[in-house]
């Protein structure tokens, strides 16, 4: 079945560091990928929609200059948290949709998530 | 008002019990509905889609009431392994099929 790989799974770094998270679709092409953030005991919140070959679409309240998204190929999207601070500590999850097969009962395939801790 | 609302729980039930979760959504234009399961510190995994006619998958039954904008999930004969957070998910406003809106989840704890 379709698999989405996310890397790294865990990051601990100092305040002010920039952190890059990769999201790869392993056996399908994904023109669209999604980046979510989840704080403890809260729901997944969509941050942005990543479109291959074009600019990402950010949700209201998400700073595009802080959360840089690059979707340079049909199988890879990256999220860079620039100058991270402790309030950016969260669980970041990507997902991708197999646009070719468009399986309605599997709307999106999720990566394993990245737990980011900023000290 | 949140787009998708769920009782956060936790629901504490013994093994073998039947438990039901409810969810309401605010966007009457929503077309697709799902239940996801999320284990602690893990990514969400699709449990089942929800249809107006209702659907069943083993011990799990999902129902959709479009008129009331209400979704339910019934788990029969609960197992210890069913302990998790169950997320109600609908497709988002004016976004077609792709954008998903997640509820905060209902936590289930099944005890021996």
PDB file of C-alpha atoms in Angstrom:
ATOM      1  CA  UNK A   1       0.000   0.000   0.000  1.00  0.00           C
ATOM      2  CA  UNK A   2       0.864   3.650  -0.186  1.00  0.00           C
ATOM      3  CA  UNK A   3       3.429   4.848   2.311  1.00  0.00           C
ATOM      4  CA  UNK A   4       4.527   8.286   3.362  1.00  0.00           C
ATOM      5  CA  UNK A   5       7.891   8.640   5.045  1.00  0.00           C
ATOM      6  CA  UNK A   6       8.673  11.545   7.344  1.00  0.00           C
ATOM      7  CA  UNK A   7      12.100  12.411   8.680  1.00  0.00           C
ATOM      8  CA  UNK A   8      13.347  13.035  11.278  1.00  0.00           C
ATOM      9  CA  UNK A   9      10.980  11.507  13.798  1.00  0.00           C
ATOM     10  CA  UNK A  10      12.384  13.447  16.739  1.00  0.00           C
ATOM     11  CA  UNK A  11      14.327  16.690  16.976  1.00  0.00           C
ATOM     12  CA  UNK A  12      15.654  18.486  20.023  1.00  0.00           C
ATOM     13  CA  UNK A  13      17.501  21.730  19.406  1.00  0.00           C
ATOM     14  CA  UNK A  14      18.322  25.121  20.823  1.00  0.00           C
ATOM     15  CA  UNK A  15      16.176  28.190  20.417  1.00  0.00           C
ATOM     16  CA  UNK A  16      17.038  30.115  17.246  1.00  0.00           C
ATOM     17  CA  UNK A  17      17.904  27.016  15.227  1.00  0.00           C
ATOM     18  CA  UNK A  18      16.210  26.292  11.920  1.00  0.00           C
ATOM     19  CA  UNK A  19      14.842  22.785  11.515  1.00  0.00           C
ATOM     20  CA  UNK A  20      13.980  21.026   8.270  1.00  0.00           C
ATOM     21  CA  UNK A  21      11.454  18.188   8.121  1.00  0.00           C
ATOM     22  CA  UNK A  22      11.112  15.994   5.039  1.00  0.00           C
ATOM     23  CA  UNK A  23       8.008  14.258   3.783  1.00  0.00           C
ATOM     24  CA  UNK A  24       8.287  11.677   1.024  1.00  0.00           C
ATOM     25  CA  UNK A  25       5.681   9.641  -0.787  1.00  0.00           C
ATOM     26  CA  UNK A  26       7.373   6.291  -1.375  1.00  0.00           C
ATOM     27  CA  UNK A  27       5.268   4.518  -3.974  1.00  0.00           C
ATOM     28  CA  UNK A  28       3.048   7.151  -5.501  1.00  0.00           C
ATOM     29  CA  UNK A  29       3.242  10.663  -6.868  1.00  0.00           C
ATOM     30  CA  UNK A  30       1.755  13.392  -4.752  1.00  0.00           C
ATOM     31  CA  UNK A  31       1.141  16.746  -6.381  1.00  0.00           C
ATOM     32  CA  UNK A  32      -0.359  17.869  -3.102  1.00  0.00           C
ATOM     33  CA  UNK A  33       0.947  17.324   0.390  1.00  0.00           C
ATOM     34  CA  UNK A  34      -0.324  18.718   3.660  1.00  0.00           C
ATOM     35  CA  UNK A  35       1.447  19.877   6.790  1.00  0.00           C
ATOM     36  CA  UNK A  36      -0.287  19.650  10.146  1.00  0.00           C
ATOM     37  CA  UNK A  37       0.672  20.594  13.667  1.00  0.00           C
ATOM     38  CA  UNK A  38      -0.696  19.058  16.836  1.00  0.00           C
ATOM     39  CA  UNK A  39      -0.204  20.450  20.323  1.00  0.00           C
ATOM     40  CA  UNK A  40      -0.816  18.182  23.339  1.00  0.00           C
ATOM     41  CA  UNK A  41      -4.467  17.253  23.821  1.00  0.00           C
ATOM     42  CA  UNK A  42      -5.488  19.259  20.780  1.00  0.00           C
ATOM     43  CA  UNK A  43      -6.603  18.327  17.309  1.00  0.00           C
ATOM     44  CA  UNK A  44      -4.464  18.259  14.214  1.00  0.00           C
ATOM     45  CA  UNK A  45      -4.451  21.707  12.692  1.00  0.00           C
ATOM     46  CA  UNK A  46      -3.686  22.163   9.031  1.00  0.00           C
ATOM     47  CA  UNK A  47      -0.820  24.603   8.603  1.00  0.00           C
ATOM     48  CA  UNK A  48      -0.437  24.643   4.852  1.00  0.00           C
ATOM     49  CA  UNK A  49      -1.083  22.831   1.621  1.00  0.00           C
ATOM     50  CA  UNK A  50       2.045  22.134  -0.372  1.00  0.00           C
ATOM     51  CA  UNK A  51       1.692  22.117  -4.156  1.00  0.00           C
ATOM     52  CA  UNK A  52       4.362  20.649  -6.395  1.00  0.00           C
ATOM     53  CA  UNK A  53       6.002  23.316  -8.511  1.00  0.00           C
ATOM     54  CA  UNK A  54       4.130  26.234  -6.998  1.00  0.00           C
ATOM     55  CA  UNK A  55       3.796  28.192  -3.791  1.00  0.00           C
ATOM     56  CA  UNK A  56       2.252  26.639  -0.749  1.00  0.00           C
ATOM     57  CA  UNK A  57      -1.135  27.770   0.497  1.00  0.00           C
ATOM     58  CA  UNK A  58      -1.013  28.727   4.156  1.00  0.00           C
ATOM     59  CA  UNK A  59      -3.882  28.636   6.598  1.00  0.00           C
ATOM     60  CA  UNK A  60      -4.920  31.766   8.406  1.00  0.00           C
ATOM     61  CA  UNK A  61      -2.594  32.602  11.260  1.00  0.00           C
ATOM     62  CA  UNK A  62       0.356  30.564   9.972  1.00  0.00           C
ATOM     63  CA  UNK A  63       3.416  32.684   9.192  1.00  0.00           C
ATOM     64  CA  UNK A  64       4.730  31.776   5.771  1.00  0.00           C
ATOM     65  CA  UNK A  65       8.109  33.346   6.472  1.00  0.00           C
ATOM     66  CA  UNK A  66       8.549  31.242   9.558  1.00  0.00           C
ATOM     67  CA  UNK A  67       7.335  27.952   8.138  1.00  0.00           C
ATOM     68  CA  UNK A  68       8.974  27.599   4.753  1.00  0.00           C
ATOM     69  CA  UNK A  69       7.580  24.919   2.487  1.00  0.00           C
ATOM     70  CA  UNK A  70       9.250  23.576  -0.611  1.00  0.00           C
ATOM     71  CA  UNK A  71       7.649  20.970  -2.859  1.00  0.00           C
ATOM     72  CA  UNK A  72      10.217  20.593  -5.588  1.00  0.00           C
ATOM     73  CA  UNK A  73       9.282  17.128  -6.801  1.00  0.00           C
ATOM     74  CA  UNK A  74       6.263  14.855  -6.969  1.00  0.00           C
ATOM     75  CA  UNK A  75       7.533  12.779  -4.062  1.00  0.00           C
ATOM     76  CA  UNK A  76       9.125  15.276  -1.680  1.00  0.00           C
ATOM     77  CA  UNK A  77       7.920  18.217   0.360  1.00  0.00           C
ATOM     78  CA  UNK A  78       9.960  19.911   3.074  1.00  0.00           C
ATOM     79  CA  UNK A  79       8.918  22.111   5.963  1.00  0.00           C
ATOM     80  CA  UNK A  80      11.555  24.356   7.506  1.00  0.00           C
ATOM     81  CA  UNK A  81      10.828  25.931  10.860  1.00  0.00           C
ATOM     82  CA  UNK A  82      13.051  28.989  10.811  1.00  0.00           C
ATOM     83  CA  UNK A  83      14.529  30.459  13.996  1.00  0.00           C
ATOM     84  CA  UNK A  84      12.535  28.034  16.123  1.00  0.00           C
ATOM     85  CA  UNK A  85      11.467  29.000  19.617  1.00  0.00           C
ATOM     86  CA  UNK A  86      10.040  26.959  22.497  1.00  0.00           C
ATOM     87  CA  UNK A  87       6.463  27.834  21.478  1.00  0.00           C
ATOM     88  CA  UNK A  88       7.117  26.054  18.164  1.00  0.00           C
ATOM     89  CA  UNK A  89       7.582  22.784  20.030  1.00  0.00           C
ATOM     90  CA  UNK A  90       4.895  20.482  18.733  1.00  0.00           C
ATOM     91  CA  UNK A  91       4.118  17.328  16.761  1.00  0.00           C
ATOM     92  CA  UNK A  92       4.367  18.049  13.038  1.00  0.00           C
ATOM     93  CA  UNK A  93       2.712  15.593  10.641  1.00  0.00           C
ATOM     94  CA  UNK A  94       2.660  15.539   6.887  1.00  0.00           C
ATOM     95  CA  UNK A  95       0.238  13.760   4.624  1.00  0.00           C
ATOM     96  CA  UNK A  96      -0.084  13.132   0.936  1.00  0.00           C
ATOM     97  CA  UNK A  97      -2.866  12.184  -1.384  1.00  0.00           C
ATOM     98  CA  UNK A  98      -2.481   9.757  -4.242  1.00  0.00           C
ATOM     99  CA  UNK A  99      -4.039  11.961  -6.896  1.00  0.00           C
ATOM    100  CA  UNK A 100      -3.638   9.340  -9.580  1.00  0.00           C
ATOM    101  CA  UNK A 101      -5.636   6.607  -7.899  1.00  0.00           C
ATOM    102  CA  UNK A 102      -7.880   8.974  -5.907  1.00  0.00           C
ATOM    103  CA  UNK A 103      -9.036   6.297  -3.555  1.00  0.00           C
ATOM    104  CA  UNK A 104     -11.996   7.920  -1.846  1.00  0.00           C
ATOM    105  CA  UNK A 105     -11.831   5.766   1.235  1.00  0.00           C
ATOM    106  CA  UNK A 106      -8.211   6.672   1.900  1.00  0.00           C
ATOM    107  CA  UNK A 107      -8.261  10.445   1.610  1.00  0.00           C
ATOM    108  CA  UNK A 108      -4.736  11.051   2.781  1.00  0.00           C
ATOM    109  CA  UNK A 109      -1.754   8.961   3.803  1.00  0.00           C
ATOM    110  CA  UNK A 110       0.042  10.255   6.867  1.00  0.00           C
ATOM    111  CA  UNK A 111       3.704  10.266   7.731  1.00  0.00           C
ATOM    112  CA  UNK A 112       4.860   9.065  11.136  1.00  0.00           C
ATOM    113  CA  UNK A 113       5.203  12.626  12.410  1.00  0.00           C
ATOM    114  CA  UNK A 114       8.088  14.649  13.786  1.00  0.00           C
ATOM    115  CA  UNK A 115       8.242  15.555  17.429  1.00  0.00           C
ATOM    116  CA  UNK A 116      10.010  18.908  17.693  1.00  0.00           C
ATOM    117  CA  UNK A 117      11.310  20.138  21.023  1.00  0.00           C
ATOM    118  CA  UNK A 118      12.946  23.558  21.230  1.00  0.00           C
ATOM    119  CA  UNK A 119      14.944  24.247  24.358  1.00  0.00           C
TER     120      UNK A 119
ATOM    121  CA  UNK B   1     -17.859  27.328  17.162  1.00  0.00           C
ATOM    122  CA  UNK B   2     -15.441  24.596  16.138  1.00  0.00           C
ATOM    123  CA  UNK B   3     -16.011  23.014  12.759  1.00  0.00           C
ATOM    124  CA  UNK B   4     -15.892  19.534  14.255  1.00  0.00           C
ATOM    125  CA  UNK B   5     -16.817  18.898  17.876  1.00  0.00           C
ATOM    126  CA  UNK B   6     -16.273  15.798  19.961  1.00  0.00           C
ATOM    127  CA  UNK B   7     -16.512  14.883  23.612  1.00  0.00           C
ATOM    128  CA  UNK B   8     -12.844  14.566  24.667  1.00  0.00           C
ATOM    129  CA  UNK B   9     -13.608  11.849  27.213  1.00  0.00           C
ATOM    130  CA  UNK B  10     -11.884   9.810  28.460  1.00  0.00           C
ATOM    131  CA  UNK B  11     -14.311   6.942  28.181  1.00  0.00           C
ATOM    132  CA  UNK B  12     -13.265   4.214  30.608  1.00  0.00           C
ATOM    133  CA  UNK B  13     -14.843   0.862  29.748  1.00  0.00           C
ATOM    134  CA  UNK B  14     -14.142  -2.764  30.639  1.00  0.00           C
ATOM    135  CA  UNK B  15     -13.156  -5.323  28.059  1.00  0.00           C
ATOM    136  CA  UNK B  16     -16.143  -6.630  26.159  1.00  0.00           C
ATOM    137  CA  UNK B  17     -18.201  -3.474  26.609  1.00  0.00           C
ATOM    138  CA  UNK B  18     -19.944  -1.594  23.849  1.00  0.00           C
ATOM    139  CA  UNK B  19     -19.073   2.068  23.571  1.00  0.00           C
ATOM    140  CA  UNK B  20     -20.341   4.853  21.312  1.00  0.00           C
ATOM    141  CA  UNK B  21     -18.756   8.127  20.307  1.00  0.00           C
ATOM    142  CA  UNK B  22     -20.519  11.104  18.786  1.00  0.00           C
ATOM    143  CA  UNK B  23     -19.377  13.992  16.694  1.00  0.00           C
ATOM    144  CA  UNK B  24     -21.069  17.052  15.221  1.00  0.00           C
ATOM    145  CA  UNK B  25     -19.891  19.208  12.355  1.00  0.00           C
ATOM    146  CA  UNK B  26     -20.878  22.743  11.431  1.00  0.00           C
ATOM    147  CA  UNK B  27     -20.398  22.862   7.677  1.00  0.00           C
ATOM    148  CA  UNK B  28     -23.515  21.535   5.993  1.00  0.00           C
ATOM    149  CA  UNK B  29     -21.631  21.412   2.677  1.00  0.00           C
ATOM    150  CA  UNK B  30     -19.213  18.749   3.935  1.00  0.00           C
ATOM    151  CA  UNK B  31     -19.183  15.725   1.670  1.00  0.00           C
ATOM    152  CA  UNK B  32     -16.773  13.247   3.171  1.00  0.00           C
ATOM    153  CA  UNK B  33     -16.598  11.903   6.690  1.00  0.00           C
ATOM    154  CA  UNK B  34     -14.131   9.638   8.422  1.00  0.00           C
ATOM    155  CA  UNK B  35     -13.110   8.172  11.725  1.00  0.00           C
ATOM    156  CA  UNK B  36      -9.384   8.032  12.410  1.00  0.00           C
ATOM    157  CA  UNK B  37      -7.601   6.369  15.267  1.00  0.00           C
ATOM    158  CA  UNK B  38      -4.567   7.962  16.880  1.00  0.00           C
ATOM    159  CA  UNK B  39      -2.337   6.239  19.395  1.00  0.00           C
ATOM    160  CA  UNK B  40      -0.252   8.267  21.797  1.00  0.00           C
ATOM    161  CA  UNK B  41       2.564  10.136  20.004  1.00  0.00           C
ATOM    162  CA  UNK B  42       1.710   8.511  16.681  1.00  0.00           C
ATOM    163  CA  UNK B  43       0.226   9.631  13.409  1.00  0.00           C
ATOM    164  CA  UNK B  44      -3.537   9.208  12.831  1.00  0.00           C
ATOM    165  CA  UNK B  45      -4.642   6.122  10.932  1.00  0.00           C
ATOM    166  CA  UNK B  46      -7.845   5.772   8.982  1.00  0.00           C
ATOM    167  CA  UNK B  47     -10.319   3.559  10.777  1.00  0.00           C
ATOM    168  CA  UNK B  48     -13.243   3.848   8.415  1.00  0.00           C
ATOM    169  CA  UNK B  49     -15.183   6.130   6.152  1.00  0.00           C
ATOM    170  CA  UNK B  50     -18.707   7.119   7.128  1.00  0.00           C
ATOM    171  CA  UNK B  51     -21.663   6.967   4.780  1.00  0.00           C
ATOM    172  CA  UNK B  52     -25.293   8.022   5.091  1.00  0.00           C
ATOM    173  CA  UNK B  53     -26.366   4.419   4.729  1.00  0.00           C
ATOM    174  CA  UNK B  54     -24.141   3.463   7.617  1.00  0.00           C
ATOM    175  CA  UNK B  55     -21.270   1.046   7.389  1.00  0.00           C
ATOM    176  CA  UNK B  56     -19.845  -1.722   9.453  1.00  0.00           C
ATOM    177  CA  UNK B  57     -16.354  -3.175   9.677  1.00  0.00           C
ATOM    178  CA  UNK B  58     -16.142  -6.038  12.103  1.00  0.00           C
ATOM    179  CA  UNK B  59     -16.792  -4.674  15.587  1.00  0.00           C
ATOM    180  CA  UNK B  60     -16.986  -1.087  14.348  1.00  0.00           C
ATOM    181  CA  UNK B  61     -20.107   0.610  13.020  1.00  0.00           C
ATOM    182  CA  UNK B  62     -20.260   4.186  11.751  1.00  0.00           C
ATOM    183  CA  UNK B  63     -23.353   6.244  11.079  1.00  0.00           C
ATOM    184  CA  UNK B  64     -23.944   9.612   9.461  1.00  0.00           C
ATOM    185  CA  UNK B  65     -26.998  11.808   9.918  1.00  0.00           C
ATOM    186  CA  UNK B  66     -26.721  14.658   7.431  1.00  0.00           C
ATOM    187  CA  UNK B  67     -29.880  16.398   8.624  1.00  0.00           C
ATOM    188  CA  UNK B  68     -28.503  16.662  12.148  1.00  0.00           C
ATOM    189  CA  UNK B  69     -24.878  16.960  11.000  1.00  0.00           C
ATOM    190  CA  UNK B  70     -24.002  14.189  13.357  1.00  0.00           C
ATOM    191  CA  UNK B  71     -21.608  11.267  13.068  1.00  0.00           C
ATOM    192  CA  UNK B  72     -21.281   8.294  15.365  1.00  0.00           C
ATOM    193  CA  UNK B  73     -18.929   5.394  15.938  1.00  0.00           C
ATOM    194  CA  UNK B  74     -19.959   2.262  17.795  1.00  0.00           C
ATOM    195  CA  UNK B  75     -17.401  -0.235  19.054  1.00  0.00           C
ATOM    196  CA  UNK B  76     -18.685  -3.616  20.180  1.00  0.00           C
ATOM    197  CA  UNK B  77     -16.857  -6.164  22.318  1.00  0.00           C
ATOM    198  CA  UNK B  78     -14.094  -3.704  23.232  1.00  0.00           C
ATOM    199  CA  UNK B  79     -10.537  -5.002  23.301  1.00  0.00           C
ATOM    200  CA  UNK B  80      -7.591  -3.673  25.282  1.00  0.00           C
ATOM    201  CA  UNK B  81      -6.010  -2.788  21.940  1.00  0.00           C
ATOM    202  CA  UNK B  82      -8.893  -0.437  21.170  1.00  0.00           C
ATOM    203  CA  UNK B  83      -7.490   2.029  23.709  1.00  0.00           C
ATOM    204  CA  UNK B  84      -6.645   5.111  21.672  1.00  0.00           C
ATOM    205  CA  UNK B  85      -7.978   8.510  20.680  1.00  0.00           C
ATOM    206  CA  UNK B  86     -10.666   8.463  18.012  1.00  0.00           C
ATOM    207  CA  UNK B  87     -10.742  11.440  15.678  1.00  0.00           C
ATOM    208  CA  UNK B  88     -13.808  12.564  13.796  1.00  0.00           C
ATOM    209  CA  UNK B  89     -12.781  14.068  10.463  1.00  0.00           C
ATOM    210  CA  UNK B  90     -14.692  15.883   7.731  1.00  0.00           C
ATOM    211  CA  UNK B  91     -13.599  17.560   4.557  1.00  0.00           C
ATOM    212  CA  UNK B  92     -13.289  21.293   4.970  1.00  0.00           C
ATOM    213  CA  UNK B  93     -15.287  24.284   3.947  1.00  0.00           C
ATOM    214  CA  UNK B  94     -15.121  25.331   0.289  1.00  0.00           C
ATOM    215  CA  UNK B  95     -12.177  23.105  -0.314  1.00  0.00           C
ATOM    216  CA  UNK B  96     -13.567  20.169  -2.184  1.00  0.00           C
ATOM    217  CA  UNK B  97     -12.339  16.762  -1.281  1.00  0.00           C
ATOM    218  CA  UNK B  98      -8.783  17.280  -0.149  1.00  0.00           C
ATOM    219  CA  UNK B  99      -8.717  19.440   2.973  1.00  0.00           C
ATOM    220  CA  UNK B 100      -9.540  17.592   6.157  1.00  0.00           C
ATOM    221  CA  UNK B 101     -10.736  19.127   9.416  1.00  0.00           C
ATOM    222  CA  UNK B 102     -10.059  17.107  12.545  1.00  0.00           C
ATOM    223  CA  UNK B 103     -11.960  17.057  15.787  1.00  0.00           C
ATOM    224  CA  UNK B 104      -9.967  17.105  19.010  1.00  0.00           C
ATOM    225  CA  UNK B 105     -10.638  13.418  19.467  1.00  0.00           C
ATOM    226  CA  UNK B 106     -12.322  11.205  22.032  1.00  0.00           C
ATOM    227  CA  UNK B 107     -10.037   9.191  24.233  1.00  0.00           C
ATOM    228  CA  UNK B 108     -10.978   5.584  24.947  1.00  0.00           C
ATOM    229  CA  UNK B 109      -9.437   3.510  27.731  1.00  0.00           C
ATOM    230  CA  UNK B 110     -10.333  -0.176  27.798  1.00  0.00           C
ATOM    231  CA  UNK B 111      -9.410  -1.946  31.015  1.00  0.00           C
ATOM    232  CA  UNK B 112      -9.115  -5.672  31.837  1.00  0.00           C
TER     233      UNK B 112
END
